[in-house]
Coordinates of C-alpha atoms in Angstrom, one line a residue:
M23 CA 0.0 0.0 0.0
G24 CA 3.0 2.3 -0.4
A25 CA 3.4 5.1 2.2
E26 CA 0.0 4.5 3.6
S27 CA -1.3 1.7 5.8
Y28 CA -4.8 0.7 6.8
R29 CA -6.0 -0.9 10.0
I30 CA -9.3 -2.7 9.9
V31 CA -11.8 -2.0 12.7
E32 CA -15.0 -4.0 12.4
G33 CA -15.0 -3.7 8.7
D34 CA -13.9 -0.1 8.6
F35 CA -10.5 1.2 7.5
I36 CA -8.3 3.6 9.5
K37 CA -5.9 5.4 7.2
I38 CA -2.4 5.8 8.7
N39 CA 0.2 7.9 6.8
K40 CA 3.2 5.8 7.7
W41 CA 5.7 8.2 6.0
L42 CA 4.6 10.9 8.6
L43 CA 5.3 8.7 11.6
P44 CA 8.7 10.4 12.4
L45 CA 6.8 13.7 12.8
S46 CA 4.2 11.9 14.9
W47 CA 7.0 10.7 17.3
L48 CA 8.2 14.4 17.6
Y49 CA 4.6 15.6 18.1
G50 CA 4.1 12.9 20.8
T51 CA 7.3 13.9 22.6
V52 CA 6.0 17.5 22.9
S53 CA 2.5 16.3 24.0
K54 CA 4.0 14.0 26.6
L55 CA 6.1 16.8 28.0
R56 CA 3.0 19.1 28.3
N57 CA 1.1 16.4 30.2
T58 CA 4.1 15.7 32.4
L59 CA 4.3 19.4 33.3
F60 CA 0.6 19.3 34.4
E61 CA 1.2 16.1 36.4
M62 CA 4.2 17.7 38.1
G63 CA 2.3 20.8 38.9
V64 CA 4.6 23.1 36.8
L65 CA 1.5 23.9 34.7
K66 CA -1.3 24.5 37.2
M67 CA -4.7 22.8 37.2
R68 CA -7.6 24.4 39.1
S69 CA -10.4 22.6 40.9
F70 CA -13.7 24.4 41.5
Q71 CA -16.3 24.3 44.3
I72 CA -19.0 23.6 41.8
P73 CA -19.7 20.4 39.8
V74 CA -17.8 20.6 36.5
I75 CA -18.4 18.0 33.8
S76 CA -16.0 18.0 30.8
V77 CA -16.9 16.4 27.5
G78 CA -14.3 16.0 24.8
N79 CA -12.0 13.8 22.8
I80 CA -8.3 13.3 22.0
T81 CA -8.7 13.1 18.2
V82 CA -9.2 15.4 15.3
G83 CA -12.6 15.0 13.8
G84 CA -16.1 14.7 15.0
T85 CA -17.0 12.3 17.8
G86 CA -20.4 13.7 18.6
K87 CA -19.5 16.2 21.3
T88 CA -22.5 18.5 20.8
P89 CA -25.2 15.8 20.8
H90 CA -23.7 14.4 24.0
V91 CA -23.5 17.8 25.7
E92 CA -27.2 18.4 24.7
Y93 CA -28.0 15.0 26.2
L94 CA -26.5 16.2 29.5
V95 CA -28.5 19.4 29.3
R96 CA -31.8 17.5 28.8
L97 CA -30.8 15.2 31.7
L98 CA -30.1 18.0 34.2
K99 CA -32.0 21.1 33.2
D100 CA -35.3 20.3 35.0
Q101 CA -33.6 19.6 38.4
F102 CA -30.6 21.9 38.3
H103 CA -29.4 25.3 37.2
V104 CA -27.1 24.4 34.2
A105 CA -24.5 26.3 32.3
V106 CA -22.6 25.3 29.2
L107 CA -19.2 26.8 28.7
S108 CA -17.4 26.5 25.3
R109 CA -14.4 28.1 23.7
G110 CA -16.7 29.2 20.8
Y111 CA -14.6 27.8 18.0
K112 CA -14.2 30.2 15.0
R113 CA -16.3 32.9 16.6
K114 CA -15.6 36.5 15.6
S115 CA -15.2 37.8 19.1
K116 CA -12.8 37.5 22.0
G117 CA -13.0 37.1 25.8
F118 CA -16.0 36.0 27.8
I119 CA -19.5 36.3 26.3
K120 CA -22.7 35.1 27.9
A121 CA -25.4 34.5 25.3
N122 CA -28.8 36.1 25.4
G123 CA -31.7 36.4 23.0
Q124 CA -29.9 39.0 20.8
T125 CA -26.6 37.2 20.6
T126 CA -25.6 36.3 17.0
M127 CA -24.0 33.1 15.7
P128 CA -20.7 34.9 14.7
E129 CA -20.3 36.2 18.3
I130 CA -20.3 32.8 20.0
G131 CA -19.8 30.2 17.3
D132 CA -22.2 27.8 15.6
E133 CA -22.4 25.0 18.2
P134 CA -23.0 27.3 21.3
Y135 CA -25.5 29.2 19.1
Q136 CA -27.3 26.0 18.2
M137 CA -27.6 25.0 21.9
K138 CA -28.9 28.5 22.9
Q139 CA -31.6 28.2 20.2
K140 CA -32.6 24.8 21.5
F141 CA -32.3 25.5 25.2
P142 CA -33.0 29.3 25.7
G143 CA -33.6 28.7 29.4
I144 CA -30.1 27.7 30.3
T145 CA -26.9 29.7 30.5
I146 CA -24.6 29.4 27.4
A147 CA -21.3 31.2 27.5
V148 CA -18.0 31.1 25.6
D149 CA -14.4 31.8 26.8
K150 CA -11.2 30.5 25.5
N151 CA -9.8 30.7 29.0
R152 CA -12.1 28.1 30.7
C153 CA -10.9 29.0 34.2
H154 CA -11.8 32.6 33.7
G155 CA -15.1 31.6 32.2
I156 CA -16.0 29.4 35.2
D157 CA -15.0 32.2 37.6
I158 CA -17.4 34.7 35.9
L159 CA -20.2 32.2 35.7
T160 CA -20.0 31.3 39.4
E161 CA -19.7 35.0 40.4
Q162 CA -22.7 36.1 38.3
D163 CA -25.0 33.3 39.4
S164 CA -25.0 32.0 43.0
K165 CA -27.8 29.5 42.1
L166 CA -25.7 27.7 39.4
D167 CA -25.5 24.0 40.1
V168 CA -23.3 22.6 37.4
I169 CA -21.1 23.7 34.5
L170 CA -20.8 21.6 31.3
L171 CA -17.5 22.1 29.5
D172 CA -17.8 21.5 25.8
D173 CA -14.7 20.2 24.0
A174 CA -12.5 20.5 27.0
F175 CA -10.9 17.1 27.6
Q176 CA -7.5 18.5 26.6
H177 CA -8.0 21.9 28.4
R178 CA -6.0 20.7 31.4
Y179 CA -6.0 24.0 33.2
V180 CA -9.4 23.0 34.5
K181 CA -9.6 19.9 36.7
P182 CA -13.2 18.7 36.2
G183 CA -15.1 16.6 38.7
V184 CA -16.1 14.3 35.9
N185 CA -14.1 13.9 32.7
I186 CA -16.0 12.3 29.8
L187 CA -14.0 11.1 26.8
L188 CA -15.8 10.4 23.5
V189 CA -14.3 7.8 21.1
D190 CA -15.7 7.3 17.5
Y191 CA -16.5 3.6 17.0
H192 CA -15.4 3.9 13.4
R193 CA -12.0 5.2 14.4
L194 CA -11.1 3.7 17.7
I195 CA -8.2 5.5 19.4
I196 CA -6.5 2.2 20.2
Y197 CA -5.8 1.6 16.5
D198 CA -4.9 5.2 15.6
E199 CA -1.6 7.1 15.6
L200 CA -0.6 10.6 16.6
L201 CA -0.8 13.6 14.3
P202 CA 0.1 14.0 11.5
A203 CA 0.3 10.3 10.6
G204 CA -3.1 9.6 12.3
R205 CA -5.6 11.7 14.1
L206 CA -4.7 11.5 17.8
R207 CA -4.0 14.9 19.4
E208 CA -2.1 13.3 22.3
P209 CA -0.8 9.8 23.2
L210 CA -3.2 7.0 23.9
S211 CA -2.3 7.2 27.6
G212 CA -4.4 10.4 27.7
K213 CA -7.5 8.2 27.9
D214 CA -6.5 7.4 31.5
R215 CA -7.7 10.8 32.6
A216 CA -11.3 9.9 31.8
D217 CA -13.8 8.9 34.4
I218 CA -16.2 7.9 31.7
V219 CA -15.4 6.7 28.2
I220 CA -18.2 6.7 25.6
V221 CA -17.8 4.8 22.3
T222 CA -20.0 6.9 20.0
K223 CA -21.7 6.5 16.6
C224 CA -22.0 2.7 17.1
P225 CA -24.0 0.7 14.5
K226 CA -27.5 0.0 15.9
D227 CA -27.1 -3.7 15.2
L228 CA -23.8 -4.1 17.2
K229 CA -23.5 -7.7 18.4
P230 CA -22.7 -8.8 22.0
M231 CA -19.4 -10.2 20.8
E232 CA -18.5 -6.9 19.3
Y233 CA -19.2 -5.1 22.6
R234 CA -16.9 -7.5 24.4
V235 CA -14.1 -7.1 21.8
V236 CA -14.2 -3.3 22.0
T237 CA -14.4 -3.4 25.8
K238 CA -11.4 -5.6 26.1
A239 CA -9.4 -3.6 23.5
M240 CA -10.1 -0.3 25.2
N241 CA -8.2 -1.7 28.3
L242 CA -9.7 0.7 30.8
Y243 CA -8.9 1.0 34.5
P244 CA -11.4 -0.3 37.1
Y245 CA -12.4 3.3 38.1
Q246 CA -13.4 4.1 34.5
R247 CA -16.9 3.4 33.1
L248 CA -17.4 2.4 29.5
Y249 CA -20.6 3.2 27.6
F250 CA -21.8 2.8 24.0
T251 CA -24.1 5.3 22.2
T252 CA -25.6 5.5 18.7
L253 CA -27.2 8.3 16.8
E254 CA -30.9 8.7 16.3
Y255 CA -32.7 11.1 14.0
A256 CA -35.9 13.0 14.6
A257 CA -38.4 14.2 12.0
L258 CA -37.2 16.7 9.3
Q259 CA -37.7 20.4 10.2
P260 CA -37.9 23.2 7.6
L261 CA -35.0 25.7 7.9
F262 CA -36.6 28.7 6.1
Q263 CA -40.3 27.8 5.8
T264 CA -42.7 28.8 8.6
S265 CA -45.3 26.1 7.7
Q266 CA -45.0 22.6 9.0
A267 CA -47.8 21.3 6.9
N268 CA -45.8 19.7 4.0
I269 CA -42.8 18.2 5.8
P270 CA -42.0 14.9 4.1
P271 CA -41.5 11.9 6.5
M272 CA -38.2 10.1 6.2
D273 CA -39.7 6.9 5.0
S274 CA -41.3 8.7 2.0
L275 CA -37.9 9.7 0.4
H276 CA -37.1 6.5 -1.5
D277 CA -37.6 8.1 -4.9
T278 CA -36.5 11.6 -3.9
H279 CA -33.2 13.1 -4.9
V280 CA -31.6 14.3 -1.7
L281 CA -28.8 16.8 -1.6
L282 CA -27.0 16.2 1.7
L283 CA -25.4 19.5 2.5
T284 CA -22.8 19.4 5.3
G285 CA -19.9 21.3 6.9
I286 CA -19.1 18.9 9.7
A287 CA -16.0 16.9 10.6
S288 CA -17.3 13.4 9.8
P289 CA -20.2 13.4 7.3
E290 CA -19.7 9.7 6.4
Q291 CA -21.8 8.4 9.2
L292 CA -24.7 10.7 8.2
E293 CA -24.4 9.5 4.6
H294 CA -24.5 5.9 5.7
D295 CA -27.5 6.5 7.9
L296 CA -29.5 8.2 5.2
S297 CA -28.7 5.8 2.4
P298 CA -31.5 3.3 3.4
F299 CA -34.1 6.1 3.0
T300 CA -33.2 7.2 -0.5
S301 CA -31.5 5.6 -3.5
H302 CA -30.6 9.1 -4.8
L303 CA -28.3 10.7 -2.2
A304 CA -25.9 13.4 -3.5
P305 CA -23.4 14.6 -0.8
L306 CA -22.2 18.2 -1.0
T307 CA -19.5 18.4 1.6
F308 CA -17.6 21.4 3.1
A309 CA -15.0 21.6 5.9
D310 CA -16.0 21.5 9.5
H311 CA -17.4 24.9 10.8
H312 CA -17.2 26.2 7.2
Q313 CA -18.3 29.8 6.7
F314 CA -20.3 29.8 3.4
T315 CA -19.1 32.3 0.8
K316 CA -21.0 33.8 -2.2
K317 CA -19.2 31.2 -4.3
D318 CA -20.4 28.4 -2.1
V319 CA -23.9 29.7 -2.2
Q320 CA -23.8 29.7 -6.0
V321 CA -22.5 26.1 -5.9
I322 CA -25.4 25.1 -3.7
N323 CA -27.9 26.8 -5.9
D324 CA -26.5 25.3 -9.1
T325 CA -26.1 21.8 -7.6
F326 CA -29.7 21.7 -6.4
A327 CA -31.1 23.2 -9.6
A328 CA -29.4 20.4 -11.6
L329 CA -31.1 17.6 -9.6
P330 CA -34.2 16.1 -11.1
A331 CA -37.5 16.3 -9.2
P332 CA -38.7 15.3 -6.7
K333 CA -35.9 16.7 -4.7
L334 CA -35.0 18.3 -1.4
I335 CA -31.9 19.4 0.7
I336 CA -31.1 17.9 4.1
T337 CA -28.5 19.6 6.4
T338 CA -27.4 19.3 10.0
E339 CA -28.5 21.4 12.9
K340 CA -25.0 22.9 13.2
D341 CA -24.8 23.8 9.5
A342 CA -28.3 25.3 9.8
T343 CA -27.0 28.0 12.2
R344 CA -24.6 29.2 9.5
L345 CA -26.8 28.7 6.4
N346 CA -29.6 30.7 8.1
H347 CA -27.4 33.8 8.0
V348 CA -26.0 33.6 4.4
E349 CA -27.4 35.7 1.5
G350 CA -28.1 34.6 -2.0
L351 CA -29.7 31.2 -1.6
S352 CA -32.4 30.7 -4.3
D353 CA -36.1 30.6 -3.4
E354 CA -36.1 27.0 -4.6
V355 CA -33.3 26.1 -2.2
K356 CA -35.0 27.8 0.7
K357 CA -38.3 26.2 0.0
N358 CA -36.8 22.7 0.0
M359 CA -34.1 22.9 2.7
Y360 CA -34.7 20.8 5.8
I361 CA -32.8 20.2 9.1
L362 CA -32.3 16.7 10.3
P363 CA -32.2 16.8 14.2
V364 CA -29.9 14.2 15.9
R365 CA -29.9 12.8 19.4
I366 CA -27.8 10.1 21.0
R367 CA -29.2 6.9 22.5
F368 CA -27.4 4.7 25.0
M369 CA -27.1 1.0 24.1
Q370 CA -27.1 -2.1 26.2
D371 CA -29.7 -0.7 28.6
Q372 CA -27.0 1.6 30.0
E373 CA -29.0 4.8 30.0
D374 CA -30.4 4.6 33.5
T375 CA -27.0 3.8 35.0
F376 CA -25.3 6.7 33.2
N377 CA -28.1 9.1 34.2
Q378 CA -28.0 8.1 37.8
Q379 CA -24.2 8.6 38.0
I380 CA -24.4 12.0 36.5
R381 CA -27.3 13.2 38.6
N382 CA -25.8 11.8 41.8
Y383 CA -22.5 13.6 41.1
V384 CA -24.2 16.9 40.6
R385 CA -26.6 16.5 43.5
K386 CA -23.9 15.5 46.0
N387 CA -21.4 18.2 44.9
S388 CA -23.6 21.2 44.1
R389 CA -22.9 24.4 46.0
N390 CA -26.6 24.5 46.9
S391 CA -26.7 20.9 48.2
I392 CA -27.0 20.2 51.9
L393 CA -24.7 17.2 51.4
A394 CA -22.1 19.4 49.7
K395 CA -22.4 22.1 52.4
G396 CA -21.8 19.5 55.1
K397 CA -18.6 18.4 53.3
D398 CA -17.5 21.9 52.8
D399 CA -17.5 22.4 56.6
H400 CA -14.8 19.7 56.9
K401 CA -12.9 20.5 53.7
S402 CA -9.2 20.6 53.9
N403 CA -6.9 22.9 52.0
N404 CA -5.6 20.1 49.8
S405 CA -5.7 21.3 46.2
N406 CA -6.8 17.8 45.1
Y407 CA -9.9 17.8 47.3
S408 CA -12.5 18.8 44.6
R409 CA -11.1 16.2 42.2
D410 CA -11.0 13.4 44.7
R411 CA -14.4 14.1 46.1
P412 CA -16.5 13.4 42.9
R413 CA -14.6 10.2 42.1
T414 CA -15.1 8.8 45.6
I415 CA -18.8 9.7 46.0
S416 CA -20.2 9.4 42.5
F417 CA -18.3 6.5 41.0
R418 CA -16.4 4.1 43.2
D419 CA -19.0 4.0 46.0
N420 CA -21.7 3.1 43.5
R421 CA -20.1 0.0 42.1

C-alpha cells in the first residue's frame, strides 16, 4: 500500500500515513512533555467548588460532542441550574461572552448558538480561558449548580469533577496514531484521565461479541466506566419555511433526490444512515465549521437546480446555524431545505446507569446541596480535594 497503511476495525479502514510517523513521534514527545508538566504541577490545574463535567476527545474530527452535551443538558436542566461553557470555535469575538436572545452566531460560534436556540432557558457562555469563564459564571449566578465544559478534555488547566472522553466507534483511538500520521491529538495514555469513556456512533445492530471485543481492546482501569451510544434522528424540520404542513416523512424519500449539505467533521456516518431512506443521495461536503461564501452559495444553488424532481436538501443542525445567515440562496433552495435533528441513545440498557451517576455527582457536589455544604465544613486545603471528592462519591462507592 506504499506510504499509507490501513488498519481494519469492524469492517472499517483507519488510514495511517506511515511516512509521517517520524513527525508523529516528535509531536508525541511535545505532547507528553506538556502532560508531564501538568502532572508535576509546573503547569497549574484548578479545581472548583461547583460540579464541572467536561466532554471532549483526543482526536481530530467529530466524535459527537454537541449531541452528548445536549443529552446532559436535557438530563439535568429540570432539576438543576445548568450552564454550558465552550471556547466558541471560529467565533468573531474575544473574551467572555454570555449568550442572550440577541446574541448572534458569529459572536459565539455555531455550536453554542445551536444550543442556545434549542435551550433558551439555560446559560450558554464562551471563553477560550475556561478557568476565567468558570469564575465569571459562578460569580454572576449563585444558584448555578453545574457547568458543562464543551470540548475541554485537553484543556487541562481545569480539573473537572467528571471527565468524559468520546471515542468514535469507526476510528477507535486504540488503533490510531498521533498527528500527523493519524488523528490522535495526544498519546493514547491520555484516555487514562477519563472517568467515563463513551464509544459513539455505534451501529445500531452491534452484536454482543463486538461489545466484548471493544471493551477488552479499550483496556480501561477499574475506576473508568465504558458506555456505548448510537445516533438517532428526529423528523425533518424546515429551515426557512414557517409552515410545518408539508414536511416529508423520512420513509417517503425513497424516490426523492436528496442533496446532503454538510460542513461537519465526519459526514460519512450521516451519509451511511441516510442511504436506506433514498436511492438518490448526493453529498455536497464542506469543511467543519465552514463559513459559506458567495461562491459556495452559487454552488449550492446550481447543484440543487441540476437535480431532477422530486428533490430536497437535508442539512445538519450545526450547518443550519450558518446557512440561516447567508445571503443569495435561491427561493427554490430555501423552499426545499430541511434540518435533520440528531440525538444520542445509550445502548445495552446503559441509559439509567449513566443518568444516575451524573445526577448523583451533581446532587452531592452542588454548592446548593445540603450534602455538599456539610462536606465543605470539613474541607481541607488540599488542592486535590475537589477532584478526589467526585470520584469517591459518585463512581467508586456506587459500584
